[in-house]
Amino acid sequence: NAGVTQTPKFQVLKTGQSMTLQCAQDMNHEYMSWYRQDPGMGLRLIHYSVGAGITDQGEVPNGYNVSRSTTEDFPLRLLSAAPSQTSVYFCASRLRGPGNTIYFGEGSWLTVV
Amino acid sequence: TQLLEQSPQFLSIQEGENLTVYCNSSSVFSSLQWYRQEPGEGPVLLVTVVTGGEVKKLKRLTFQFGDARKDSSLHITAAQPGDTGLYLCAGDYGGSQGNLIFGKGTKLSVKP
């Protein structure tokens, strides 16, 4: 049972570098999202998608891009990494509709130096 | 912008004690979920409450949804060290996107 798979688990970037966090789910969920988790801030929504070809911004989208070419994959791109983007990133997916369980990946720890 | 206030932020108790975590909003939820997160892992769903006044029990954990669907509580009876972790509430305000708003979490430490 793969569920939601995120890679890489850990990454160190230099300021200004770009990178992509990969996310894949095998549950045929329409809805996928990326959150960042910082101490004392809880989980904050970066971008989300309600289906292939459809993406939208969440609460903290600046500095990040996403695309959804397939139902299964939802990569998150950091265009020019900044120290403020040091965080733990979680990809999640769920079926659309109220009350449905959201499934999280195991997280990607990103440090920008 | 909907806000979800969760309290307390930190809780350190002895094994066997009881505790309650609160989650409050000025807006009405269509549903509310409680998650538990262990270090190095993603949050895992504990329960979803949908109906105002609803009470759900999961072993020693009791979840309550307020009558007006603006607040919720998690009560743990006779806490054990295995209950240690970060507890998160997340509200679904019924938007078409299905986005959840998360509280900032309660970090619980249960000492033996």
mmCIF file of C-alpha atoms in Angstrom:
data_model
loop_
_atom_site.group_PDB
_atom_site.id
_atom_site.type_symbol
_atom_site.label_atom_id
_atom_site.label_comp_id
_atom_site.label_asym_id
_atom_site.label_seq_id
_atom_site.Cartn_x
_atom_site.Cartn_y
_atom_site.Cartn_z
ATOM 1 C CA ASN A 1 0.000 0.000 0.000
ATOM 2 C CA ALA A 2 1.987 2.987 -1.262
ATOM 3 C CA GLY A 3 -0.524 5.761 -0.474
ATOM 4 C CA VAL A 4 1.198 9.144 -0.853
ATOM 5 C CA THR A 5 4.884 9.000 -1.717
ATOM 6 C CA GLN A 6 7.185 12.007 -1.416
ATOM 7 C CA THR A 7 10.786 12.370 -2.518
ATOM 8 C CA PRO A 8 13.359 13.357 -1.455
ATOM 9 C CA LYS A 9 13.084 12.874 2.300
ATOM 10 C CA PHE A 10 15.922 15.319 3.035
ATOM 11 C CA GLN A 11 17.498 18.043 0.914
ATOM 12 C CA VAL A 12 19.952 20.871 1.492
ATOM 13 C CA LEU A 13 19.929 23.708 -1.022
ATOM 14 C CA LYS A 14 21.964 26.826 -1.467
ATOM 15 C CA THR A 15 20.162 30.142 -1.730
ATOM 16 C CA GLY A 16 19.103 30.728 -5.317
ATOM 17 C CA GLN A 17 19.079 27.077 -6.365
ATOM 18 C CA SER A 18 15.967 25.483 -7.765
ATOM 19 C CA MET A 19 14.570 22.059 -7.067
ATOM 20 C CA THR A 20 11.443 19.932 -7.360
ATOM 21 C CA LEU A 21 9.774 17.954 -4.597
ATOM 22 C CA GLN A 22 8.013 14.963 -6.071
ATOM 23 C CA CYS A 23 4.650 13.640 -4.907
ATOM 24 C CA ALA A 24 2.697 10.672 -6.190
ATOM 25 C CA GLN A 25 -0.471 8.955 -4.970
ATOM 26 C CA ASP A 26 -1.989 5.673 -6.093
ATOM 27 C CA MET A 27 -5.487 6.099 -4.631
ATOM 28 C CA ASN A 28 -7.016 7.872 -7.648
ATOM 29 C CA HIS A 29 -7.713 10.936 -5.511
ATOM 30 C CA GLU A 30 -8.853 14.020 -7.370
ATOM 31 C CA TYR A 31 -7.606 16.446 -4.738
ATOM 32 C CA MET A 32 -3.913 16.910 -3.995
ATOM 33 C CA SER A 33 -2.168 19.592 -2.014
ATOM 34 C CA TRP A 34 1.140 20.766 -0.623
ATOM 35 C CA TYR A 35 1.576 22.091 2.907
ATOM 36 C CA ARG A 36 4.532 23.447 4.758
ATOM 37 C CA GLN A 37 4.943 22.943 8.487
ATOM 38 C CA ASP A 38 6.970 25.336 10.596
ATOM 39 C CA PRO A 39 7.374 25.400 14.399
ATOM 40 C CA GLY A 40 4.462 27.190 16.036
ATOM 41 C CA MET A 41 2.725 27.761 12.697
ATOM 42 C CA GLY A 42 0.909 24.509 12.073
ATOM 43 C CA LEU A 43 0.320 23.326 8.522
ATOM 44 C CA ARG A 44 -0.121 26.026 5.900
ATOM 45 C CA LEU A 45 -1.461 25.352 2.436
ATOM 46 C CA ILE A 46 0.893 26.269 -0.429
ATOM 47 C CA HIS A 47 -0.904 25.071 -3.562
ATOM 48 C CA TYR A 48 -3.636 22.603 -4.324
ATOM 49 C CA SER A 49 -5.261 20.849 -7.245
ATOM 50 C CA VAL A 50 -8.786 19.476 -7.655
ATOM 51 C CA GLY A 51 -7.911 17.440 -10.730
ATOM 52 C CA ALA A 52 -5.500 16.984 -13.609
ATOM 53 C CA GLY A 53 -4.809 20.268 -15.344
ATOM 54 C CA ILE A 54 -6.256 22.361 -12.500
ATOM 55 C CA THR A 55 -4.153 24.072 -9.840
ATOM 56 C CA ASP A 56 -4.709 26.986 -7.498
ATOM 57 C CA GLN A 57 -2.927 28.942 -4.809
ATOM 58 C CA GLY A 58 -3.265 28.342 -1.118
ATOM 59 C CA GLU A 59 -2.311 30.535 1.822
ATOM 60 C CA VAL A 60 1.455 30.811 1.152
ATOM 61 C CA PRO A 61 2.116 30.291 -2.592
ATOM 62 C CA ASN A 62 4.930 32.784 -3.207
ATOM 63 C CA GLY A 63 8.171 31.202 -4.406
ATOM 64 C CA TYR A 64 6.518 27.915 -5.383
ATOM 65 C CA ASN A 65 5.076 26.502 -8.590
ATOM 66 C CA VAL A 66 3.009 23.397 -9.174
ATOM 67 C CA SER A 67 1.573 21.470 -12.092
ATOM 68 C CA ARG A 68 -0.848 18.547 -12.355
ATOM 69 C CA SER A 69 -0.414 16.762 -15.660
ATOM 70 C CA THR A 70 -1.747 13.461 -14.313
ATOM 71 C CA THR A 71 -4.097 12.426 -11.511
ATOM 72 C CA GLU A 72 -1.240 10.629 -9.745
ATOM 73 C CA ASP A 73 1.521 13.258 -9.662
ATOM 74 C CA PHE A 74 1.721 16.729 -8.124
ATOM 75 C CA PRO A 75 5.291 18.102 -8.061
ATOM 76 C CA LEU A 76 6.220 21.241 -6.138
ATOM 77 C CA ARG A 77 8.928 23.449 -7.624
ATOM 78 C CA LEU A 78 11.042 25.937 -5.754
ATOM 79 C CA LEU A 79 12.161 28.438 -8.349
ATOM 80 C CA SER A 80 14.922 30.240 -6.455
ATOM 81 C CA ALA A 81 15.322 28.887 -2.945
ATOM 82 C CA ALA A 82 15.471 31.277 -0.012
ATOM 83 C CA PRO A 83 16.320 30.594 3.661
ATOM 84 C CA SER A 84 12.672 31.418 4.513
ATOM 85 C CA GLN A 85 11.702 28.281 2.614
ATOM 86 C CA THR A 86 13.521 26.074 5.106
ATOM 87 C CA SER A 87 10.678 23.906 6.338
ATOM 88 C CA VAL A 88 9.085 20.490 6.333
ATOM 89 C CA TYR A 89 6.875 19.947 3.301
ATOM 90 C CA PHE A 90 3.935 17.557 3.204
ATOM 91 C CA CYS A 91 2.046 16.391 0.181
ATOM 92 C CA ALA A 92 -1.502 15.204 0.753
ATOM 93 C CA SER A 93 -4.399 13.777 -1.200
ATOM 94 C CA ARG A 94 -8.077 13.062 -0.620
ATOM 95 C CA LEU A 95 -11.289 12.384 -2.421
ATOM 96 C CA ARG A 96 -13.271 15.550 -3.059
ATOM 97 C CA GLY A 97 -16.187 16.260 -0.786
ATOM 98 C CA PRO A 98 -16.656 17.197 2.876
ATOM 99 C CA GLY A 99 -15.390 14.936 5.593
ATOM 100 C CA ASN A 100 -13.164 12.757 3.445
ATOM 101 C CA THR A 101 -9.905 11.585 4.956
ATOM 102 C CA ILE A 102 -6.791 13.434 3.852
ATOM 103 C CA TYR A 103 -3.739 11.212 3.478
ATOM 104 C CA PHE A 104 -0.318 12.701 4.035
ATOM 105 C CA GLY A 105 3.064 11.701 2.736
ATOM 106 C CA GLU A 106 5.919 11.236 5.181
ATOM 107 C CA GLY A 107 7.341 14.703 4.613
ATOM 108 C CA SER A 108 10.368 16.300 2.960
ATOM 109 C CA TRP A 109 12.829 18.154 5.164
ATOM 110 C CA LEU A 110 14.300 21.066 3.224
ATOM 111 C CA THR A 111 17.110 23.290 4.447
ATOM 112 C CA VAL A 112 18.161 26.353 2.463
ATOM 113 C CA VAL A 113 21.557 27.773 3.430
ATOM 114 C CA THR B 1 -9.993 34.394 6.223
ATOM 115 C CA GLN B 2 -11.045 31.599 8.533
ATOM 116 C CA LEU B 3 -8.913 31.034 11.596
ATOM 117 C CA LEU B 4 -8.752 27.950 13.739
ATOM 118 C CA GLU B 5 -7.440 28.512 17.249
ATOM 119 C CA GLN B 6 -6.104 25.504 19.046
ATOM 120 C CA SER B 7 -5.133 25.411 22.719
ATOM 121 C CA PRO B 8 -3.051 24.741 24.625
ATOM 122 C CA GLN B 9 0.021 24.859 22.398
ATOM 123 C CA PHE B 10 2.067 22.696 24.793
ATOM 124 C CA LEU B 11 0.992 20.191 27.418
ATOM 125 C CA SER B 12 3.271 18.161 29.664
ATOM 126 C CA ILE B 13 1.559 15.755 32.045
ATOM 127 C CA GLN B 14 2.200 12.613 34.072
ATOM 128 C CA GLU B 15 0.978 9.199 33.027
ATOM 129 C CA GLY B 16 -2.562 8.583 34.248
ATOM 130 C CA GLU B 17 -3.705 12.204 34.123
ATOM 131 C CA ASN B 18 -6.582 13.456 31.995
ATOM 132 C CA LEU B 19 -6.337 16.287 29.478
ATOM 133 C CA THR B 20 -8.439 18.273 27.050
ATOM 134 C CA VAL B 21 -7.393 20.059 23.860
ATOM 135 C CA TYR B 22 -9.626 22.718 22.341
ATOM 136 C CA CYS B 23 -10.208 23.907 18.814
ATOM 137 C CA ASN B 24 -12.256 27.059 18.188
ATOM 138 C CA SER B 25 -13.347 29.174 15.266
ATOM 139 C CA SER B 26 -15.672 32.105 14.649
ATOM 140 C CA SER B 27 -16.923 30.359 11.505
ATOM 141 C CA VAL B 28 -19.063 27.267 11.093
ATOM 142 C CA PHE B 29 -17.386 24.070 9.930
ATOM 143 C CA SER B 30 -19.027 21.571 7.607
ATOM 144 C CA SER B 31 -16.793 19.002 9.289
ATOM 145 C CA LEU B 32 -13.775 18.901 11.576
ATOM 146 C CA GLN B 33 -10.976 16.406 11.743
ATOM 147 C CA TRP B 34 -8.414 15.545 14.404
ATOM 148 C CA TYR B 35 -4.974 14.283 13.476
ATOM 149 C CA ARG B 36 -2.026 12.930 15.410
ATOM 150 C CA GLN B 37 1.517 13.407 14.180
ATOM 151 C CA GLU B 38 4.632 11.665 15.445
ATOM 152 C CA PRO B 39 8.141 13.039 14.906
ATOM 153 C CA GLY B 40 9.432 12.417 11.392
ATOM 154 C CA GLU B 41 6.057 11.411 10.014
ATOM 155 C CA GLY B 42 3.021 12.966 8.402
ATOM 156 C CA PRO B 43 -0.233 13.566 10.297
ATOM 157 C CA VAL B 44 -2.599 10.616 10.578
ATOM 158 C CA LEU B 45 -6.354 11.020 10.857
ATOM 159 C CA LEU B 46 -7.926 10.087 14.195
ATOM 160 C CA VAL B 47 -11.543 11.072 13.651
ATOM 161 C CA THR B 48 -13.927 13.179 11.597
ATOM 162 C CA VAL B 49 -16.938 14.869 13.212
ATOM 163 C CA VAL B 50 -19.715 16.213 11.048
ATOM 164 C CA THR B 51 -22.894 16.709 13.086
ATOM 165 C CA GLY B 52 -23.310 19.456 15.705
ATOM 166 C CA GLY B 53 -23.223 17.937 19.212
ATOM 167 C CA GLU B 54 -21.622 14.745 17.936
ATOM 168 C CA VAL B 55 -19.446 12.742 20.320
ATOM 169 C CA LYS B 56 -17.071 10.060 19.105
ATOM 170 C CA LYS B 57 -14.883 7.772 21.172
ATOM 171 C CA LEU B 58 -11.675 6.074 20.167
ATOM 172 C CA LYS B 59 -10.498 3.967 23.113
ATOM 173 C CA ARG B 60 -9.392 6.567 25.717
ATOM 174 C CA LEU B 61 -9.924 9.507 23.354
ATOM 175 C CA THR B 62 -13.246 11.342 23.272
ATOM 176 C CA PHE B 63 -13.972 13.863 20.535
ATOM 177 C CA GLN B 64 -16.820 16.347 20.759
ATOM 178 C CA PHE B 65 -18.200 18.699 18.129
ATOM 179 C CA GLY B 66 -19.950 21.807 19.411
ATOM 180 C CA ASP B 67 -23.670 22.234 18.838
ATOM 181 C CA ALA B 68 -23.044 25.257 16.608
ATOM 182 C CA ARG B 69 -20.234 23.450 14.753
ATOM 183 C CA LYS B 70 -17.750 26.216 15.598
ATOM 184 C CA ASP B 71 -15.689 24.360 18.172
ATOM 185 C CA SER B 72 -14.419 20.936 19.064
ATOM 186 C CA SER B 73 -12.540 19.248 21.858
ATOM 187 C CA LEU B 74 -10.356 16.201 22.303
ATOM 188 C CA HIS B 75 -10.296 14.627 25.765
ATOM 189 C CA ILE B 76 -7.806 11.925 26.709
ATOM 190 C CA THR B 77 -8.499 9.841 29.789
ATOM 191 C CA ALA B 78 -5.636 8.295 31.761
ATOM 192 C CA ALA B 79 -2.945 9.452 29.347
ATOM 193 C CA GLN B 80 -0.099 7.076 28.559
ATOM 194 C CA PRO B 81 3.411 7.761 27.225
ATOM 195 C CA GLY B 82 2.281 6.318 23.888
ATOM 196 C CA ASP B 83 -0.117 9.259 23.552
ATOM 197 C CA THR B 84 2.850 11.618 23.209
ATOM 198 C CA GLY B 85 2.779 13.512 19.932
ATOM 199 C CA LEU B 86 1.422 16.544 18.092
ATOM 200 C CA TYR B 87 -2.359 16.773 17.898
ATOM 201 C CA LEU B 88 -3.843 18.853 15.098
ATOM 202 C CA CYS B 89 -7.391 19.905 14.405
ATOM 203 C CA ALA B 90 -8.419 20.761 10.864
ATOM 204 C CA GLY B 91 -11.633 22.424 9.767
ATOM 205 C CA ASP B 92 -13.465 22.010 6.510
ATOM 206 C CA TYR B 93 -15.481 25.145 5.850
ATOM 207 C CA GLY B 94 -17.353 23.555 2.989
ATOM 208 C CA GLY B 95 -15.673 25.363 0.113
ATOM 209 C CA SER B 96 -15.866 23.698 -3.286
ATOM 210 C CA GLN B 97 -12.116 23.124 -3.250
ATOM 211 C CA GLY B 98 -12.204 20.966 -0.162
ATOM 212 C CA ASN B 99 -9.300 22.771 1.513
ATOM 213 C CA LEU B 100 -8.705 22.203 5.195
ATOM 214 C CA ILE B 101 -7.598 24.910 7.623
ATOM 215 C CA PHE B 102 -5.298 23.542 10.325
ATOM 216 C CA GLY B 103 -4.839 24.710 13.868
ATOM 217 C CA LYS B 104 -1.288 25.282 15.074
ATOM 218 C CA GLY B 105 -1.267 22.042 17.003
ATOM 219 C CA THR B 106 -0.907 20.877 20.594
ATOM 220 C CA LYS B 107 2.353 19.216 21.495
ATOM 221 C CA LEU B 108 1.588 16.631 24.166
ATOM 222 C CA SER B 109 4.233 14.986 26.313
ATOM 223 C CA VAL B 110 3.178 12.243 28.717
ATOM 224 C CA LYS B 111 5.866 11.315 31.217
ATOM 225 C CA PRO B 112 5.970 7.855 32.808
#
